Amino acid sequence: MPPRSSPRGGCKRLPPTLSWKGGTGGHVVLIDQTLLPGQLKLIRVSTVTAMWEAIRSLRVRGAPAIGVAAAYGVVLGAQTSRARGWKGLARDVLGAIDRLATSRPTAVNLFRALDRMRDCWDRLEVLESGKPLDRQELLSVLLAEARAIHEEDAALCAAIGRHGASLLRDGCRILTHCNAGALATGGSGTALSVIYAAQELGKRIHVYSDETRPLLQGARLTCWELQRSGVDVTLICDNAAASIFRAGLVDAVIVGADRIAANGDVANKIGTYGVAVLAREHGVPFYVAAPSTTFDLSLRNGKRIPIEERSSAEVTGSPRQRTAPRGIRVLNPAFDVTPARYVTAIFTEQGVLRPPLESSIRRALRNRG
Ligand code: MRU
């Protein structure tokens, strides 16, 4: 079932990225994004191990989407526990939370969602000391919390889209990197939600999508979802970006984020920093679209954001064809950090945050839970 209040906005033609099927005792169904665009395949996920694997291998990916997936993963942990007593169940639920937290390190949304599920569990434990809850009741409380995280994410995406779209003029040409669309969230996306919302307002928008080496989220996912949603999109190689800027073809950059530090430094897909520097060089605004769940105010700046290092095999070719010699040394960081000084504004559900970002972020997130 898609989130009940899911405002899918301009991307109605896309199936939900992930959803919980059934009530308690149900399972997660998600689009296996590693197969796109060739195959649109929905897979069923019923255990914590399968959810961990789906996140780790990027079947489900994008900061908000992995937060939602992990929250459902905790429900699966409670559901598949064989423990009879409260203590054993607590061990399995908390074990599921700890295990899911090891799936990917950079997107803070994952940890925020897991913290919420842990808080929900802690409240249940307090209840248990007063009046015993039956297993069914307990599962429905956990499932309700995971669904709330999902529905809230969809609402955050819609609000980001509304705020960002007001800044785009008719005929605007946008460059984006990686995929920060519906596929990456529980709703209509972050960066792409702005484009969907602008299009719904009747503005004509053209998108340049960087292919986004090495896993090609731009080519495979952004182009797929924009094309399916009727948005005018052109695919470019990552290394064509500089000349596209130079030719004056880009009016604005909009990207998503995996974690934003208190000073406005932004971690996002590897290559984003280069795009930001290009945008500055060519006098083009560089916008970041992200919900409040992507901010990590415990980090003063981006230096301590953990950057995921992925397998060298992602860079040296595909299972069918090697593109680099055997034994080559490879560096494969999956994310980079764009210093706040390159960011023109951040679109959040609270509105458009402008520099000085440190104080605008503090003001906007003052009331965040
Ligand atoms: O490795 P991925 O595909 O999970 O990386 C995703 C990104 O970098 C996105 O830009 C980011 O998570 C924002 S998604 C709304």
mmCIF file with all atom_site columns, N, CA, C and O and ligand atoms in Angstrom, residues 58 61-64 104 177-181 184-185 189-190 217 256-258 268-269 308 334-335, ligand 1:
data_model
loop_
_atom_site.group_PDB
_atom_site.id
_atom_site.type_symbol
_atom_site.label_atom_id
_atom_site.label_alt_id
_atom_site.label_comp_id
_atom_site.label_asym_id
_atom_site.label_entity_id
_atom_site.label_seq_id
_atom_site.pdbx_PDB_ins_code
_atom_site.Cartn_x
_atom_site.Cartn_y
_atom_site.Cartn_z
_atom_site.occupancy
_atom_site.B_iso_or_equiv
_atom_site.pdbx_formal_charge
_atom_site.auth_seq_id
_atom_site.auth_comp_id
_atom_site.auth_asym_id
_atom_site.auth_atom_id
_atom_site.pdbx_PDB_model_num
ATOM   1   N N  . LEU A 1 58  ? 22.128 -1.434 -2.811  1.00 0.00 ? 58  LEU A N  1
ATOM   2   C CA . LEU A 1 58  ? 21.476 -0.342 -3.552  1.00 0.00 ? 58  LEU A CA 1
ATOM   3   C C  . LEU A 1 58  ? 20.243 -0.767 -4.347  1.00 0.00 ? 58  LEU A C  1
ATOM   4   O O  . LEU A 1 58  ? 19.873 -0.127 -5.325  1.00 0.00 ? 58  LEU A O  1
ATOM   5   N N  . ARG A 1 61  ? 17.813 2.738  -2.521  1.00 0.00 ? 61  ARG A N  1
ATOM   6   C CA . ARG A 1 61  ? 18.906 3.683  -2.257  1.00 0.00 ? 61  ARG A CA 1
ATOM   7   C C  . ARG A 1 61  ? 18.351 5.089  -2.272  1.00 0.00 ? 61  ARG A C  1
ATOM   8   O O  . ARG A 1 61  ? 17.183 5.315  -2.597  1.00 0.00 ? 61  ARG A O  1
ATOM   9   N N  . GLY A 1 62  ? 19.216 6.068  -1.917  1.00 0.00 ? 62  GLY A N  1
ATOM   10  C CA . GLY A 1 62  ? 18.747 7.439  -1.749  1.00 0.00 ? 62  GLY A CA 1
ATOM   11  C C  . GLY A 1 62  ? 18.464 7.621  -0.257  1.00 0.00 ? 62  GLY A C  1
ATOM   12  O O  . GLY A 1 62  ? 17.816 6.771  0.357   1.00 0.00 ? 62  GLY A O  1
ATOM   13  N N  . ALA A 1 63  ? 18.956 8.740  0.298   1.00 0.00 ? 63  ALA A N  1
ATOM   14  C CA . ALA A 1 63  ? 18.953 8.912  1.757   1.00 0.00 ? 63  ALA A CA 1
ATOM   15  C C  . ALA A 1 63  ? 17.572 8.707  2.406   1.00 0.00 ? 63  ALA A C  1
ATOM   16  O O  . ALA A 1 63  ? 17.427 7.886  3.322   1.00 0.00 ? 63  ALA A O  1
ATOM   17  N N  . PRO A 1 64  ? 16.515 9.415  1.941   1.00 0.00 ? 64  PRO A N  1
ATOM   18  C CA . PRO A 1 64  ? 15.236 9.232  2.627   1.00 0.00 ? 64  PRO A CA 1
ATOM   19  C C  . PRO A 1 64  ? 14.680 7.821  2.460   1.00 0.00 ? 64  PRO A C  1
ATOM   20  O O  . PRO A 1 64  ? 14.124 7.247  3.405   1.00 0.00 ? 64  PRO A O  1
ATOM   21  N N  . ARG A 1 104 ? 24.782 1.117  5.538   1.00 0.00 ? 104 ARG A N  1
ATOM   22  C CA . ARG A 1 104 ? 25.463 2.192  4.807   1.00 0.00 ? 104 ARG A CA 1
ATOM   23  C C  . ARG A 1 104 ? 25.762 3.320  5.801   1.00 0.00 ? 104 ARG A C  1
ATOM   24  O O  . ARG A 1 104 ? 24.924 3.632  6.643   1.00 0.00 ? 104 ARG A O  1
ATOM   25  N N  . HIS A 1 177 ? 22.566 15.836 -10.492 1.00 0.00 ? 177 HIS A N  1
ATOM   26  C CA . HIS A 1 177 ? 23.582 14.787 -10.375 1.00 0.00 ? 177 HIS A CA 1
ATOM   27  C C  . HIS A 1 177 ? 23.019 13.667 -9.531  1.00 0.00 ? 177 HIS A C  1
ATOM   28  O O  . HIS A 1 177 ? 22.360 13.920 -8.534  1.00 0.00 ? 177 HIS A O  1
ATOM   29  N N  . CYS A 1 178 ? 23.269 12.446 -9.901  1.00 0.00 ? 178 CYS A N  1
ATOM   30  C CA . CYS A 1 178 ? 22.763 11.263 -9.196  1.00 0.00 ? 178 CYS A CA 1
ATOM   31  C C  . CYS A 1 178 ? 21.239 11.197 -9.327  1.00 0.00 ? 178 CYS A C  1
ATOM   32  O O  . CYS A 1 178 ? 20.660 11.745 -10.284 1.00 0.00 ? 178 CYS A O  1
ATOM   33  N N  . ASN A 1 179 ? 20.583 10.552 -8.393  1.00 0.00 ? 179 ASN A N  1
ATOM   34  C CA . ASN A 1 179 ? 19.117 10.515 -8.420  1.00 0.00 ? 179 ASN A CA 1
ATOM   35  C C  . ASN A 1 179 ? 18.581 10.931 -7.069  1.00 0.00 ? 179 ASN A C  1
ATOM   36  O O  . ASN A 1 179 ? 18.807 10.248 -6.053  1.00 0.00 ? 179 ASN A O  1
ATOM   37  N N  . ALA A 1 180 ? 17.931 12.077 -7.053  1.00 0.00 ? 180 ALA A N  1
ATOM   38  C CA . ALA A 1 180 ? 17.269 12.566 -5.841  1.00 0.00 ? 180 ALA A CA 1
ATOM   39  C C  . ALA A 1 180 ? 15.796 12.733 -6.183  1.00 0.00 ? 180 ALA A C  1
ATOM   40  O O  . ALA A 1 180 ? 15.185 13.770 -5.967  1.00 0.00 ? 180 ALA A O  1
ATOM   41  N N  . GLY A 1 181 ? 15.244 11.661 -6.737  1.00 0.00 ? 181 GLY A N  1
ATOM   42  C CA . GLY A 1 181 ? 13.861 11.695 -7.203  1.00 0.00 ? 181 GLY A CA 1
ATOM   43  C C  . GLY A 1 181 ? 12.961 10.815 -6.367  1.00 0.00 ? 181 GLY A C  1
ATOM   44  O O  . GLY A 1 181 ? 13.300 10.409 -5.254  1.00 0.00 ? 181 GLY A O  1
ATOM   45  N N  . ALA A 1 184 ? 14.315 7.767  -4.830  1.00 0.00 ? 184 ALA A N  1
ATOM   46  C CA . ALA A 1 184 ? 15.229 7.900  -3.688  1.00 0.00 ? 184 ALA A CA 1
ATOM   47  C C  . ALA A 1 184 ? 14.514 8.253  -2.387  1.00 0.00 ? 184 ALA A C  1
ATOM   48  O O  . ALA A 1 184 ? 15.173 8.489  -1.365  1.00 0.00 ? 184 ALA A O  1
ATOM   49  N N  . THR A 1 185 ? 13.187 8.331  -2.435  1.00 0.00 ? 185 THR A N  1
ATOM   50  C CA . THR A 1 185 ? 12.446 8.801  -1.255  1.00 0.00 ? 185 THR A CA 1
ATOM   51  C C  . THR A 1 185 ? 11.149 7.998  -1.075  1.00 0.00 ? 185 THR A C  1
ATOM   52  O O  . THR A 1 185 ? 10.812 7.146  -1.893  1.00 0.00 ? 185 THR A O  1
ATOM   53  N N  . GLY A 1 189 ? 10.432 12.784 -4.205  1.00 0.00 ? 189 GLY A N  1
ATOM   54  C CA . GLY A 1 189 ? 11.836 13.150 -4.363  1.00 0.00 ? 189 GLY A CA 1
ATOM   55  C C  . GLY A 1 189 ? 12.163 14.456 -3.660  1.00 0.00 ? 189 GLY A C  1
ATOM   56  O O  . GLY A 1 189 ? 11.293 15.100 -3.060  1.00 0.00 ? 189 GLY A O  1
ATOM   57  N N  . THR A 1 190 ? 13.455 14.835 -3.757  1.00 0.00 ? 190 THR A N  1
ATOM   58  C CA . THR A 1 190 ? 13.867 16.125 -3.184  1.00 0.00 ? 190 THR A CA 1
ATOM   59  C C  . THR A 1 190 ? 14.203 17.058 -4.348  1.00 0.00 ? 190 THR A C  1
ATOM   60  O O  . THR A 1 190 ? 13.374 17.877 -4.737  1.00 0.00 ? 190 THR A O  1
ATOM   61  N N  . GLN A 1 217 ? 23.504 6.277  -11.417 1.00 0.00 ? 217 GLN A N  1
ATOM   62  C CA . GLN A 1 217 ? 22.153 6.606  -10.919 1.00 0.00 ? 217 GLN A CA 1
ATOM   63  C C  . GLN A 1 217 ? 21.490 7.680  -11.771 1.00 0.00 ? 217 GLN A C  1
ATOM   64  O O  . GLN A 1 217 ? 20.265 7.710  -11.889 1.00 0.00 ? 217 GLN A O  1
ATOM   65  N N  . GLY A 1 256 ? 20.351 16.592 -4.502  1.00 0.00 ? 256 GLY A N  1
ATOM   66  C CA . GLY A 1 256 ? 19.890 16.169 -3.178  1.00 0.00 ? 256 GLY A CA 1
ATOM   67  C C  . GLY A 1 256 ? 21.061 16.154 -2.214  1.00 0.00 ? 256 GLY A C  1
ATOM   68  O O  . GLY A 1 256 ? 22.132 16.711 -2.497  1.00 0.00 ? 256 GLY A O  1
ATOM   69  N N  . ALA A 1 257 ? 20.874 15.519 -1.064  1.00 0.00 ? 257 ALA A N  1
ATOM   70  C CA . ALA A 1 257 ? 21.945 15.431 -0.063  1.00 0.00 ? 257 ALA A CA 1
ATOM   71  C C  . ALA A 1 257 ? 21.760 14.176 0.768   1.00 0.00 ? 257 ALA A C  1
ATOM   72  O O  . ALA A 1 257 ? 20.641 13.683 0.927   1.00 0.00 ? 257 ALA A O  1
ATOM   73  N N  . ASP A 1 258 ? 22.871 13.681 1.266   1.00 0.00 ? 258 ASP A N  1
ATOM   74  C CA . ASP A 1 258 ? 22.833 12.518 2.164   1.00 0.00 ? 258 ASP A CA 1
ATOM   75  C C  . ASP A 1 258 ? 23.031 12.936 3.616   1.00 0.00 ? 258 ASP A C  1
ATOM   76  O O  . ASP A 1 258 ? 22.592 12.246 4.531   1.00 0.00 ? 258 ASP A O  1
ATOM   77  N N  . ASN A 1 268 ? 26.952 14.576 -0.644  1.00 0.00 ? 268 ASN A N  1
ATOM   78  C CA . ASN A 1 268 ? 26.056 13.986 -1.656  1.00 0.00 ? 268 ASN A CA 1
ATOM   79  C C  . ASN A 1 268 ? 26.921 13.105 -2.572  1.00 0.00 ? 268 ASN A C  1
ATOM   80  O O  . ASN A 1 268 ? 28.139 12.983 -2.372  1.00 0.00 ? 268 ASN A O  1
ATOM   81  N N  . LYS A 1 269 ? 26.287 12.501 -3.537  1.00 0.00 ? 269 LYS A N  1
ATOM   82  C CA . LYS A 1 269 ? 26.959 11.549 -4.444  1.00 0.00 ? 269 LYS A CA 1
ATOM   83  C C  . LYS A 1 269 ? 28.283 12.099 -4.965  1.00 0.00 ? 269 LYS A C  1
ATOM   84  O O  . LYS A 1 269 ? 28.380 13.280 -5.306  1.00 0.00 ? 269 LYS A O  1
ATOM   85  N N  . GLU A 1 308 ? 31.272 6.747  2.621   1.00 0.00 ? 308 GLU A N  1
ATOM   86  C CA . GLU A 1 308 ? 31.281 5.326  2.281   1.00 0.00 ? 308 GLU A CA 1
ATOM   87  C C  . GLU A 1 308 ? 32.304 5.043  1.179   1.00 0.00 ? 308 GLU A C  1
ATOM   88  O O  . GLU A 1 308 ? 32.344 5.749  0.170   1.00 0.00 ? 308 GLU A O  1
ATOM   89  N N  . ALA A 1 334 ? 31.981 6.853  -2.339  1.00 0.00 ? 334 ALA A N  1
ATOM   90  C CA . ALA A 1 334 ? 30.642 6.970  -2.942  1.00 0.00 ? 334 ALA A CA 1
ATOM   91  C C  . ALA A 1 334 ? 30.067 8.385  -2.807  1.00 0.00 ? 334 ALA A C  1
ATOM   92  O O  . ALA A 1 334 ? 29.074 8.709  -3.470  1.00 0.00 ? 334 ALA A O  1
ATOM   93  N N  . PHE A 1 335 ? 30.654 9.201  -1.948  1.00 0.00 ? 335 PHE A N  1
ATOM   94  C CA . PHE A 1 335 ? 30.115 10.550 -1.700  1.00 0.00 ? 335 PHE A CA 1
ATOM   95  C C  . PHE A 1 335 ? 31.264 11.551 -1.601  1.00 0.00 ? 335 PHE A C  1
ATOM   96  O O  . PHE A 1 335 ? 32.404 11.158 -1.366  1.00 0.00 ? 335 PHE A O  1
HETATM 97  O O1 . MRU B 2 .   ? 24.463 5.840  -3.359  1.00 0.00 ? 1   MRU B O1 1
HETATM 98  P P1 . MRU B 2 .   ? 23.060 6.390  -3.497  1.00 0.00 ? 1   MRU B P1 1
HETATM 99  O O2 . MRU B 2 .   ? 22.444 6.097  -4.816  1.00 0.00 ? 1   MRU B O2 1
HETATM 100 O O3 . MRU B 2 .   ? 22.191 5.994  -2.333  1.00 0.00 ? 1   MRU B O3 1
HETATM 101 O O4 . MRU B 2 .   ? 23.270 7.955  -3.407  1.00 0.00 ? 1   MRU B O4 1
HETATM 102 C C1 . MRU B 2 .   ? 22.135 8.779  -3.415  1.00 0.00 ? 1   MRU B C1 1
HETATM 103 C C2 . MRU B 2 .   ? 22.444 10.231 -3.437  1.00 0.00 ? 1   MRU B C2 1
HETATM 104 O O5 . MRU B 2 .   ? 23.589 10.639 -3.346  1.00 0.00 ? 1   MRU B O5 1
HETATM 105 C C3 . MRU B 2 .   ? 21.276 11.164 -3.480  1.00 0.00 ? 1   MRU B C3 1
HETATM 106 O O6 . MRU B 2 .   ? 21.609 12.334 -4.164  1.00 0.00 ? 1   MRU B O6 1
HETATM 107 C C4 . MRU B 2 .   ? 20.887 11.535 -2.048  1.00 0.00 ? 1   MRU B C4 1
HETATM 108 O O7 . MRU B 2 .   ? 20.703 10.374 -1.274  1.00 0.00 ? 1   MRU B O7 1
HETATM 109 C C5 . MRU B 2 .   ? 19.655 12.347 -1.993  1.00 0.00 ? 1   MRU B C5 1
HETATM 110 S S1 . MRU B 2 .   ? 18.223 11.394 -2.359  1.00 0.00 ? 1   MRU B S1 1
HETATM 111 C C6 . MRU B 2 .   ? 16.846 12.348 -2.159  1.00 0.00 ? 1   MRU B C6 1
#
